[in-house]
Coordinates of C-alpha atoms in Angstrom, one line a residue:
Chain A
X1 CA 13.9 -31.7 6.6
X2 CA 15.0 -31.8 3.1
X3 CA 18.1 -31.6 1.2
X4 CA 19.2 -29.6 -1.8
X5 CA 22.0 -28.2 -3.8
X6 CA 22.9 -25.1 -4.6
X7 CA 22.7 -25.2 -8.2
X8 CA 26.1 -23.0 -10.4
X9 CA 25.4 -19.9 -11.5
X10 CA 24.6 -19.2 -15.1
X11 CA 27.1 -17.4 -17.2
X12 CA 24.3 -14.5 -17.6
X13 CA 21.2 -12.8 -16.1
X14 CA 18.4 -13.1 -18.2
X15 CA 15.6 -10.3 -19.3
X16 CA 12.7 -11.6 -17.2
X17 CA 13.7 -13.6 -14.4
X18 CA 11.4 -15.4 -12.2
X19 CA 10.2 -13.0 -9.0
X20 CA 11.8 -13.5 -5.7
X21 CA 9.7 -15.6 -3.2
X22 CA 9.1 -15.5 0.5
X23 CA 11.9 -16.3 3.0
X24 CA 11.0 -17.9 6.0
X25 CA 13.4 -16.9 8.9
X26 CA 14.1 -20.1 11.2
X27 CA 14.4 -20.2 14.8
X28 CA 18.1 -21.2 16.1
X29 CA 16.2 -23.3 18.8
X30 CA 15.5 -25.6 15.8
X31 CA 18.7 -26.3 14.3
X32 CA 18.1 -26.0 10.2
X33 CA 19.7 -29.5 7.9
X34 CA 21.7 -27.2 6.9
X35 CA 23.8 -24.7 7.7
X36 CA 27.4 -22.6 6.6
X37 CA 29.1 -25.9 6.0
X38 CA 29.4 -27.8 3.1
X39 CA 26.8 -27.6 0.7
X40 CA 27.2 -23.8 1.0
X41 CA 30.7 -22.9 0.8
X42 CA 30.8 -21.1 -2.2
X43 CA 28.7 -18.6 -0.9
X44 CA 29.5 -18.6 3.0
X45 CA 31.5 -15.3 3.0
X46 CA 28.3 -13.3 0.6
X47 CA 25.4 -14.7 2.3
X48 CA 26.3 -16.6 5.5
X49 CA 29.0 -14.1 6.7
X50 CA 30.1 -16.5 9.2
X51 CA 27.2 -16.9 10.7
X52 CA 25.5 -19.8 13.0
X53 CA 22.0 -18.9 12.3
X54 CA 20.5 -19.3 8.3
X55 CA 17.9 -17.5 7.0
X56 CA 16.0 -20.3 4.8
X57 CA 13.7 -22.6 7.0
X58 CA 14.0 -25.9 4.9
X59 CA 11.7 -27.3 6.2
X60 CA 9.5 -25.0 3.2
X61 CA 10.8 -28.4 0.9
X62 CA 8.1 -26.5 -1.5
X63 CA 9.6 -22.9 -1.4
X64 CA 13.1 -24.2 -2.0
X65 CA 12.5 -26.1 -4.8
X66 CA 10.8 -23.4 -6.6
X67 CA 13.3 -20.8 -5.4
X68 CA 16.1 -22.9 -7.4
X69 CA 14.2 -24.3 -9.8
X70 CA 12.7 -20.8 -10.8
X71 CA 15.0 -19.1 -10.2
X72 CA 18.7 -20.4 -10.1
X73 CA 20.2 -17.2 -11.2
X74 CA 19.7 -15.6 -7.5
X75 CA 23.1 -16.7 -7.1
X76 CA 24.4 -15.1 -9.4
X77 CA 23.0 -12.3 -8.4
X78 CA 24.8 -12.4 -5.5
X79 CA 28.4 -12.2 -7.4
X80 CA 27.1 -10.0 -9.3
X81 CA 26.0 -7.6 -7.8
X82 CA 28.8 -4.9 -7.3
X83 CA 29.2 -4.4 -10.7
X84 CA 25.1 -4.3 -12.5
X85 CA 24.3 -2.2 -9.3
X86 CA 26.9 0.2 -10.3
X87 CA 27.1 4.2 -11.0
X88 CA 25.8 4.0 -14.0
X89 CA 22.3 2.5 -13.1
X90 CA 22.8 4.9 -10.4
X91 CA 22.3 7.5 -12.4
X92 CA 19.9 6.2 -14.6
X93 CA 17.6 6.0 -11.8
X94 CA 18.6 9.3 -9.8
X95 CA 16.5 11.8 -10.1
X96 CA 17.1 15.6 -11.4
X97 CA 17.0 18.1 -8.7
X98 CA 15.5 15.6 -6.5
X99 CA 12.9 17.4 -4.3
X100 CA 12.0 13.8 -3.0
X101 CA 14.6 13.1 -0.5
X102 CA 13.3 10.1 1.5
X103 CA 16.4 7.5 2.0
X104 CA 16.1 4.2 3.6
X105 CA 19.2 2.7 5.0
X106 CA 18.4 -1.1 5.2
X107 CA 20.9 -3.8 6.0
X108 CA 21.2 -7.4 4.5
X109 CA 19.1 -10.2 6.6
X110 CA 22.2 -11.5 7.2
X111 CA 23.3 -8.9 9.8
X112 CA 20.4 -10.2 12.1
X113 CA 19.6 -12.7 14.5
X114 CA 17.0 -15.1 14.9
X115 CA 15.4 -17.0 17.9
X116 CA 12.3 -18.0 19.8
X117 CA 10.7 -17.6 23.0
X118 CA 7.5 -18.7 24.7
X119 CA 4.3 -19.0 22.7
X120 CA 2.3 -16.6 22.7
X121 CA -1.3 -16.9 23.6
X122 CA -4.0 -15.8 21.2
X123 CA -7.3 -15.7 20.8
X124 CA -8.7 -18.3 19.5
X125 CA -12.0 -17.3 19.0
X126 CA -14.8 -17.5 16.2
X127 CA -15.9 -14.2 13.8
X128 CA -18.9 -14.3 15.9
X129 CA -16.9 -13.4 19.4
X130 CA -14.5 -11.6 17.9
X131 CA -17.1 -9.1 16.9
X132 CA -18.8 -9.3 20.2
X133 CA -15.3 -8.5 21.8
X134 CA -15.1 -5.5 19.7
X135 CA -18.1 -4.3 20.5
X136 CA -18.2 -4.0 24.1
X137 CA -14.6 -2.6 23.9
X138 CA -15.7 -0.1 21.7
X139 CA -18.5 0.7 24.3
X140 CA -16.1 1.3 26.6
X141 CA -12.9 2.6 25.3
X142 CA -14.2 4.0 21.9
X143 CA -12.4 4.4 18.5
X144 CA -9.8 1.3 18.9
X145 CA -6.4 1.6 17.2
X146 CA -3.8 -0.7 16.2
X147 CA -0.8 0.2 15.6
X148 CA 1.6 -1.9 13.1
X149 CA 5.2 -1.9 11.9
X150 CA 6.7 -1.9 8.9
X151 CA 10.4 -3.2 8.8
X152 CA 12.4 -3.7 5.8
X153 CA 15.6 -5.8 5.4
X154 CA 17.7 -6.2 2.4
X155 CA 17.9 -9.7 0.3
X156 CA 18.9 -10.2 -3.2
X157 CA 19.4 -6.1 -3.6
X158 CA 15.9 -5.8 -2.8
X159 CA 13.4 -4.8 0.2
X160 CA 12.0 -7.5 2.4
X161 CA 9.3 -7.2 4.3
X162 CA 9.1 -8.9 8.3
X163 CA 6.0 -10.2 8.6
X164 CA 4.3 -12.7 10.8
X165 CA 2.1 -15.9 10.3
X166 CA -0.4 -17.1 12.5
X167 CA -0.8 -20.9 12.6
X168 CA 0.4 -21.1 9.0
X169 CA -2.6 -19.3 7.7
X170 CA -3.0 -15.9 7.8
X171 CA -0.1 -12.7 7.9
X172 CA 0.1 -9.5 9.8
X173 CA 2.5 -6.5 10.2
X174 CA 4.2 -6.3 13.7
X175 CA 2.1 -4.3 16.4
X176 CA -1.5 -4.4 18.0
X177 CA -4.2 -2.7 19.6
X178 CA -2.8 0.3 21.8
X179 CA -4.4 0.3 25.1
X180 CA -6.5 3.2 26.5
X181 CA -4.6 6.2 27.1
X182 CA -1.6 5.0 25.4
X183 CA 0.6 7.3 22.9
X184 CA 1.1 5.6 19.0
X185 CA 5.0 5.2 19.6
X186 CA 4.9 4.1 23.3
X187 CA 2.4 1.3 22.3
X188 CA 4.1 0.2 19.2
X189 CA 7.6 -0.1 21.0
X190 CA 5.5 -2.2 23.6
X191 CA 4.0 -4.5 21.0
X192 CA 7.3 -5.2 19.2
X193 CA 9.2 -5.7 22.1
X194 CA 5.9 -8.4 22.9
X195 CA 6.3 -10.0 19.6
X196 CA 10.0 -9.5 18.0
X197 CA 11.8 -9.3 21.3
X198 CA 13.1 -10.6 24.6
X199 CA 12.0 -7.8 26.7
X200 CA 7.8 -8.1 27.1
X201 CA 7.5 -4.8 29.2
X202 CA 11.1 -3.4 28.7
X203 CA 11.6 -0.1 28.3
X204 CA 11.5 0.1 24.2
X205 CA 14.1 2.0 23.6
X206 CA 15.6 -0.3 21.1
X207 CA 12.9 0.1 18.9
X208 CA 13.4 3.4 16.4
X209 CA 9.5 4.2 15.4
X210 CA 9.7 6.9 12.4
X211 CA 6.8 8.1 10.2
X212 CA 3.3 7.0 9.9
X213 CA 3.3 5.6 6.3
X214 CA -0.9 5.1 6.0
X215 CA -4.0 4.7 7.6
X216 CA -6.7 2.3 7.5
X217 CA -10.7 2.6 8.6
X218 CA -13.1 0.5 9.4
X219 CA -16.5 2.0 9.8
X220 CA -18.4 -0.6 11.1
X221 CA -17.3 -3.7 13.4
X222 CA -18.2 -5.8 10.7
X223 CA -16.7 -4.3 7.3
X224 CA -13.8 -4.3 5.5
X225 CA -11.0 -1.8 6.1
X226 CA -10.8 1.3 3.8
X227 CA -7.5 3.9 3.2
X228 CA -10.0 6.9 3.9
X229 CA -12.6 7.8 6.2
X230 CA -15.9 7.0 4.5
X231 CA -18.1 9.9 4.0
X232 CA -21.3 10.4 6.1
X233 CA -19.2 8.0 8.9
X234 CA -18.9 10.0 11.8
X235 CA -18.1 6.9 14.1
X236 CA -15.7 4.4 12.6
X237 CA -14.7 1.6 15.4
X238 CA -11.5 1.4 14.4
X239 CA -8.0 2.8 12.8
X240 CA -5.0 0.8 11.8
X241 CA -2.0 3.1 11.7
X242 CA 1.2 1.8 9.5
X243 CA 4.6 3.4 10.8
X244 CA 8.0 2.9 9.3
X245 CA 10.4 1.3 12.3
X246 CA 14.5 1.6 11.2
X247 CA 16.4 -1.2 12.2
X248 CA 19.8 -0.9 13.5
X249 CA 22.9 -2.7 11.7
X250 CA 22.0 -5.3 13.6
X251 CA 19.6 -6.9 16.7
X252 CA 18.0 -9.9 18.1
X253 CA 14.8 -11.0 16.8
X254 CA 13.1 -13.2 19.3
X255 CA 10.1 -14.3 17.8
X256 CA 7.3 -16.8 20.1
X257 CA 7.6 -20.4 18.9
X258 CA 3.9 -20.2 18.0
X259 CA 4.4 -17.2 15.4
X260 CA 6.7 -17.6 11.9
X261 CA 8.7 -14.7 11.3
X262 CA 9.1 -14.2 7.6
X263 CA 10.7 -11.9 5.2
X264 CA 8.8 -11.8 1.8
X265 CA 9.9 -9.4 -1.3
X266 CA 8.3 -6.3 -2.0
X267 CA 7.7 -7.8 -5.4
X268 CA 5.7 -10.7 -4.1
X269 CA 3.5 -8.8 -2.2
X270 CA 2.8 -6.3 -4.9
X271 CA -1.1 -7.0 -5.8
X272 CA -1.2 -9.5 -3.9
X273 CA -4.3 -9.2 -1.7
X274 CA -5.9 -12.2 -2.2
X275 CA -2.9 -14.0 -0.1
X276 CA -1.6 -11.2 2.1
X277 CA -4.8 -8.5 2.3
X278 CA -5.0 -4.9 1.1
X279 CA -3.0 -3.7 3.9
X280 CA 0.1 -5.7 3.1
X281 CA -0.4 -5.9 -0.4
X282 CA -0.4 -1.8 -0.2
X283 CA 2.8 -1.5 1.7
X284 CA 5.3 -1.7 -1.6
X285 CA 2.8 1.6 -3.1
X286 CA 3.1 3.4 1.0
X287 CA 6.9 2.9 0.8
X288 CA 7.4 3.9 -3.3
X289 CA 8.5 7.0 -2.6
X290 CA 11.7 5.9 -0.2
X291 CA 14.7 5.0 -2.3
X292 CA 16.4 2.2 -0.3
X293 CA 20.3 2.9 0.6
X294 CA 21.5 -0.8 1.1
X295 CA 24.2 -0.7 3.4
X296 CA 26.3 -3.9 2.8
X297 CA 29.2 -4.4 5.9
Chain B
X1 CA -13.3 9.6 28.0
X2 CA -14.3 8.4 24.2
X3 CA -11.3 8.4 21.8
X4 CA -13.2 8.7 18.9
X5 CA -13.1 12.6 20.1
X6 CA -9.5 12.5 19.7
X7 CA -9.0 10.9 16.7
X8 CA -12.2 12.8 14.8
X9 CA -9.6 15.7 14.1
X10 CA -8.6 14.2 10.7
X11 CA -12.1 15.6 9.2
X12 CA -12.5 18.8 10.4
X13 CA -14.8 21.0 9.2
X14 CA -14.2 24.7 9.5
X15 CA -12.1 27.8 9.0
X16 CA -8.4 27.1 9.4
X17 CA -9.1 24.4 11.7
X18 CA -5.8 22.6 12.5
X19 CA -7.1 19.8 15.0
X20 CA -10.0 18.8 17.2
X21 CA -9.4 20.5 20.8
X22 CA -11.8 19.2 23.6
X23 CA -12.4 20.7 26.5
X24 CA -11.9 18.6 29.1
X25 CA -9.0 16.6 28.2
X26 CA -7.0 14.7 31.3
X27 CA -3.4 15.2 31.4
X28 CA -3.4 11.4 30.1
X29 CA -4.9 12.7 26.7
X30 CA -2.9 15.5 26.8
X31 CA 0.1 14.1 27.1
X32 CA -0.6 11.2 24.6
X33 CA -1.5 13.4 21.8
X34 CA 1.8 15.0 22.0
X35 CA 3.4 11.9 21.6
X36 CA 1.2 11.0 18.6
X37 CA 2.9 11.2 15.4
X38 CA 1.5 14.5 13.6
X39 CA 0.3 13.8 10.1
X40 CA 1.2 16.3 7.5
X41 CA -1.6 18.3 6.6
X42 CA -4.0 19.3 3.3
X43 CA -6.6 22.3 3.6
X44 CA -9.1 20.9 0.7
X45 CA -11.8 24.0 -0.3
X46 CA -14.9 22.7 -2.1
X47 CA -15.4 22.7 -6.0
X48 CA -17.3 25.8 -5.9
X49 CA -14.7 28.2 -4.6
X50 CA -13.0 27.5 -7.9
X51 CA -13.5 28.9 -11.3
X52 CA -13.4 26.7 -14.4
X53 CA -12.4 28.1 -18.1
X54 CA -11.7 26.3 -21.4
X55 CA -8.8 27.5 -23.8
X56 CA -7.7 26.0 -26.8
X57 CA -6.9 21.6 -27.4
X58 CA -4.3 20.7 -26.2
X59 CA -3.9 17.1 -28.4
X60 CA -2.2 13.9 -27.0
X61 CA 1.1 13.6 -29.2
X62 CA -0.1 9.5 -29.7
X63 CA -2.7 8.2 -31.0
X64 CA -2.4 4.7 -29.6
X65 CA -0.7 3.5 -26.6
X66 CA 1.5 1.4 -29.3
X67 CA 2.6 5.0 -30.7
X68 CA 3.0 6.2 -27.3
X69 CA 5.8 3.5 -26.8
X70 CA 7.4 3.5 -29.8
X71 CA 7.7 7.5 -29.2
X72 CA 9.2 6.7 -25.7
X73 CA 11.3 4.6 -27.3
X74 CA 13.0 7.1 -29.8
X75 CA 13.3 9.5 -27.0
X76 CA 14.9 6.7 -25.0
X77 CA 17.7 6.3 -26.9
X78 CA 18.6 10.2 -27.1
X79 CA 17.8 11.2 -23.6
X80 CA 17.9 8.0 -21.5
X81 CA 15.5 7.0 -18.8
X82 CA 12.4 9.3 -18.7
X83 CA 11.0 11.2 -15.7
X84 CA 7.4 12.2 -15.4
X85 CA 5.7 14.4 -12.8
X86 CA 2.2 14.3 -11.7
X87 CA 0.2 16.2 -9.9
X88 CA -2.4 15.6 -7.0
X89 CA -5.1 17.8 -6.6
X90 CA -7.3 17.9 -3.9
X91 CA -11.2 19.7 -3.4
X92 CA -13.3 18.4 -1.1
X93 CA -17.0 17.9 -1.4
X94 CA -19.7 16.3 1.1
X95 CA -16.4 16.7 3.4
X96 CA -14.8 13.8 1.1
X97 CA -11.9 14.6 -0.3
X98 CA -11.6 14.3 -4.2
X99 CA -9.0 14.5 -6.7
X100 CA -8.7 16.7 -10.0
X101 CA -8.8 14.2 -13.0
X102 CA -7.8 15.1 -17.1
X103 CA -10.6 13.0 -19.3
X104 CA -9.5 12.3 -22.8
X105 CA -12.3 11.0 -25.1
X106 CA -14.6 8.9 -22.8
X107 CA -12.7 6.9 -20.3
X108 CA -8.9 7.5 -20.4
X109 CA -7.9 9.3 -17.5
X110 CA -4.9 11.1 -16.5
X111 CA -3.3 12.9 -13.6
X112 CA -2.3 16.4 -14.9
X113 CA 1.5 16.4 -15.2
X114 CA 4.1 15.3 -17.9
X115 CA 7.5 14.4 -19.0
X116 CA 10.5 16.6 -17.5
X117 CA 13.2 18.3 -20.2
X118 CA 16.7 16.4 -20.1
X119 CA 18.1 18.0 -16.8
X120 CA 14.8 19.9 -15.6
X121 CA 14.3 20.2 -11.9
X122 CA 11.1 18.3 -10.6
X123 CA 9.6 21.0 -9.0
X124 CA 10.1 23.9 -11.6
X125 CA 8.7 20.8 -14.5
X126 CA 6.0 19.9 -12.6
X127 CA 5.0 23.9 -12.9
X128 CA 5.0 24.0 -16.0
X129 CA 3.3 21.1 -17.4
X130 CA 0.8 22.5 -14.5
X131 CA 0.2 25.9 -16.4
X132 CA 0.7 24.3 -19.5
X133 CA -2.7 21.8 -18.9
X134 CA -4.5 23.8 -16.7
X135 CA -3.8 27.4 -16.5
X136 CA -5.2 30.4 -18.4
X137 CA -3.0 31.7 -21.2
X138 CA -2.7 35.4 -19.8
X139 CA 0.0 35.8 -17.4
X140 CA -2.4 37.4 -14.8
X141 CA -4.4 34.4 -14.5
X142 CA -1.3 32.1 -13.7
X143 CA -2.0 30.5 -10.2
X144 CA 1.1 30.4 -7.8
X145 CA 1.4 26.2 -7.9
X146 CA 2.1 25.2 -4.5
X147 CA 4.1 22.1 -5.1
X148 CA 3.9 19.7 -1.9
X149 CA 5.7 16.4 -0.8
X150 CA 6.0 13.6 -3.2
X151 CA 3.5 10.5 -2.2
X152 CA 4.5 8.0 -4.6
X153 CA 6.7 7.0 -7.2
X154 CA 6.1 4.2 -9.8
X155 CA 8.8 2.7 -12.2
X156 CA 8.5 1.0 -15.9
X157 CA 11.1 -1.8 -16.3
X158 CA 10.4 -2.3 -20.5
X159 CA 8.9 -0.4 -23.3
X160 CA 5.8 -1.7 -22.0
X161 CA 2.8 -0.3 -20.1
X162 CA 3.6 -1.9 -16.6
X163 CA 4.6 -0.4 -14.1
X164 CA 5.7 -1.0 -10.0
X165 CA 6.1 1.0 -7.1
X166 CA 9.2 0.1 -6.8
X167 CA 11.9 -0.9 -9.4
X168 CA 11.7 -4.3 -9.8
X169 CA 14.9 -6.6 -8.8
X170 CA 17.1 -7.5 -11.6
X171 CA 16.0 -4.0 -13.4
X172 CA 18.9 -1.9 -13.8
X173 CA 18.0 0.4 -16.7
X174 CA 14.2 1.6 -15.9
X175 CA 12.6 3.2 -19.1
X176 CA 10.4 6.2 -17.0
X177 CA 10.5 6.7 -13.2
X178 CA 7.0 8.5 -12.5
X179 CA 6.8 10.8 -9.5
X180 CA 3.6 12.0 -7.8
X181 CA 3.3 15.0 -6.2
X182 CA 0.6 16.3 -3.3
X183 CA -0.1 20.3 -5.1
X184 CA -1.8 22.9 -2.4
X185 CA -4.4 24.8 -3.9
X186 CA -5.1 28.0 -2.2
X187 CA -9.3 28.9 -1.4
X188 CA -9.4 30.6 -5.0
X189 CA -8.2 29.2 -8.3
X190 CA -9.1 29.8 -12.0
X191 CA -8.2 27.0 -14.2
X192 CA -8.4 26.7 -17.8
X193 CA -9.2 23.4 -19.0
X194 CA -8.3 22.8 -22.7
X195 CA -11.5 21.8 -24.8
X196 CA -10.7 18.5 -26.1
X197 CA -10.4 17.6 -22.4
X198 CA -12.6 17.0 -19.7
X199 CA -12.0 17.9 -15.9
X200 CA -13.6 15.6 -13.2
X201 CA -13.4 16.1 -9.4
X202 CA -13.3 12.3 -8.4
X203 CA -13.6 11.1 -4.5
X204 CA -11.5 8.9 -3.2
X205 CA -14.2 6.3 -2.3
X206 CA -14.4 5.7 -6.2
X207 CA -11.2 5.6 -7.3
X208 CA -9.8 2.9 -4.3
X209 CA -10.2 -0.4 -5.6
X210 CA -11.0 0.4 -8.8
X211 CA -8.1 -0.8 -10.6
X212 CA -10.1 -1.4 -13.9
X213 CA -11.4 1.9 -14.9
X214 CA -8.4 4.1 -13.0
X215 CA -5.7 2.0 -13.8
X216 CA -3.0 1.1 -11.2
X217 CA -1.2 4.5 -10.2
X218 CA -4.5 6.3 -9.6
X219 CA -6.8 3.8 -8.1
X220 CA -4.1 3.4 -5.6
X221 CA -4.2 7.2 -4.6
X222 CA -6.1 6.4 -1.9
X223 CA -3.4 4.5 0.0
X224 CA -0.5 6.8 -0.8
X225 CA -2.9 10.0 0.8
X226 CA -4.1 7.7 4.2
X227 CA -1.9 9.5 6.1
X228 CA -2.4 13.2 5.6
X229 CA -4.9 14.5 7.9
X230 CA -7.8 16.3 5.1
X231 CA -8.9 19.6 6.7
X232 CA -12.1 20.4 5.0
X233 CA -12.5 24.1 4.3
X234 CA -15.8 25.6 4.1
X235 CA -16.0 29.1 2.5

């Protein structure tokens, strides 16, 4: 676990700043080197708010030293950012008779909690059986659909994305494959409670599921994904359904040791497909619309 | 019990068709459906129920996309950050849905749409620039724009062409903020296409992906209409 410093803020914001990177949200089972003591005091009451549990994992040496290194003047974002964020960007940015009305409350990371629970078991199988598996579910159950969330926190005055990593490889939205018979929301409610929360079977009323933000095909068990039904398919095998789930002002994430809760910037995943796929890398266009109401405690 | 009958509602073929109704549907299905999330939804007529005129060139105000910013520029500095409205127009053809694309010269393409006044309502802009690029000149001929939700909006930090779905941190005085709007068109329309321009009815299939030739607000059309379910209207 490595060390670093907190590095003073410049006296100004330049033009092009470096992008934000990737946070990685740490367990509290695993207790971070470091934490709202020391090496942190100067911004304990903006970021840490008193808090036991951090949000940077540093055990991500890499992502630290290129978060500071790059890009030192996050902190002084974080004085800052009462007065550039004020009225008059405001309304710059506001729109004139706004017909487009969709607001987003999201709350600072710093509002939740982070801890871990039981791996999880997954398949650990090749492309080969995966496919097979597929195929003799469709044969029984038809058309499968997967249902995944997507759930935004604020960081930095910008959107942050939870999403999970498998064994340090690969990233997926919150959710899962609904089971027959089961409604959209019921089965996403079930599969965050699974993954994000204490409760495996509870009753999912803690999750708040609101609207479907995109759709993704795939027409064949073995191709790619598309944002549309392709034409002359009449028999796609399966349908990944994107829904926008509101957090609260603040919960509980508990998160199975085997999975890595992250939160990554709307700005790194932009474009991004060769690391995060076209369906993550799309979410920043699905959610463009939304103008993000950061509601800061 | 297949689900594939259930879920084949988003292409529909058929008059007014709102969904896929099977006949013997257990109270399971029943009661699942209901708590499915309804998608919004686009009747899309094919490209022949439409009728396609020419009126007199309308010409680009820049010649060069340097021009184009310098011009933004000017008006920068008297009106602040520019809006722009575009629209999103829908036929369907082979029962794929495509969308109604300006050519200038050989490759630019354009959603139809434009900069709004200082202080013009989105909507009522979005009308106008409508008429202006694609309606006939008489007023009899002026279709009744159906303006629908907006489905994405894109922002341009500098006087430069790039531009993000979401205004990028550190940005606090945007130069445009670009909104695109979902337009109805009713089963008969006549448009008047100006004759330096060029009107193409692209599918979806072609623009998604296709960052090179549509460029990154339109190629990503696609995404932003996955959700609507696409009721393809026969006539």
């Amino acid at each position: 676990m490595g060390e670093y410093e907190w590095s003073r803020a410049p006296a100004e914001i330049p033009s092009n700043p470096s992008p934000l990177l990737p946070v990685h949200l740490c367990h509290i089972t695993e207790f971070p080197s470091w934490t709202a003591t020391s090496k942190v005091t100067q911004h304990s009451d903006t970021v840490l708010r008193h808090r036991p549990v951090c949000y940077f994992a540093s055990p991500l040496h890499f992502f630290l030293s290129r978060l500071f290194s790059a890009f030192p003047q996050a902190l002084s974002l974080i004085f800052r950012m009462n007065c550039e964020m004020g009225s008059s960007e405001d309304g710059d940015r506001s729109s004139s008779g706004g017909s487009s009305n969709y607001v987003l409350d999201i709350y600072p990371l710093s509002c939740y909690y982070f801890g871990s629970k039981d791996p999880l078991l997954l398949k650990d199988e090749t492309l080969a059986d995966r496919v097979l598996r597929m195929k003799s579910n469709y044969a029984r159950y038809g058309l499968r659909t997967c249902v995944v969330a997507v759930i935004l926190v604020e960081l930095f005055k910008h959107p942050h994305l939870l999403l999970l990593q498998v064994k340090n490889s690969f990233f997926k939205l919150p959710g899962g494959r609904l089971r027959p018979g089961e409604s959209e929301i019921n089965g996403l409610k079930r599969k965050l409670s699974r993954k994000l929360s204490v409760n495996e079977d509870g009753d999912g009323s803690d999750w708040e599921v609101g609207e479907c933000l995109g759709m993704w095909w795939r027409p064949d068990f073995e191709t790619l994904l598309y944002p549309y039904l392709p034409p002359n398919v009449k028999n796609p095998k399966e349908c990944t359904k994107l829904f926008l789930v509101k957090l609260p002002p603040s919960r509980k994430f508990i998160v199975p040791k085997n999975l890595k809760l992250l939160a990554i910037p709307l700005c790194q995943l932009h474009e991004n497909d060769k690391t995060y796929g076209p369906i993550i890398a799309g979410v920043p266009q699905l959610l463009s619309k939304f103008s993000f109401n950061i509601i800061d405690s | 019990m297949y689900f594939h009958r259930r879920n084949a509602y988003f292409l529909s073929k058929g008059k007014n068709d709102g969904g896929c109704q099977s006949e013997s549907d257990s109270t399971e299905e029943v009661e699942a459906r209901r708590e499915m999330v309804t998608s919004p939804v686009v009747n899309t007529y094919p490209l022949s129920s439409y009728t396609f005129g020419t009126k007199e060139p309308k010409m680009e105000k820049d010649t060069s996309v340097a021009d184009r910013l310098a011009r933004m520029k000017v008006n920068y500095m008297k009106e602040g950050m520019r809006t722009s409205v575009e629209a999103i127009l829908l036929v369907q053809e082979h029962n794929h849905p495509h969308i109604l694309l300006l050519q200038i010269g050989n490759t630019f393409c354009k959603l139809p749409g434009g900069r709004l006044k200082p202080g013009e309502n989105e909507i009522e802009g979005l009308k106008r620039k409508l008429s202006s690029k694609l309606a006939a000149n008489s007023l009899a001929l002026q279709p009744d724009w159906q303006i629908g939700e907006c489905v994405a909006i894109w922002w341009r930090p500098n006087f430069e062409t790039i531009m993000y779905p979401y205004c990028p941190p550190h940005i606090t005085k945007p130069k445009e903020c670009k909104k695109l709007f979902i337009v109805h068109l009713s089963e008969r329309e006549y448009f008047a296409v100006p004759k330096n321009l060029k009107l193409l009815a692209v599918p979806l299939f072609e623009l998604y992906d296709n960052v090179q030739r549509y460029g990154p607000v339109i190629s990503t059309i696609p995404q932003q209409l996955s959700r609507f379910q696409f009721n393809m209207m026969t006539v």
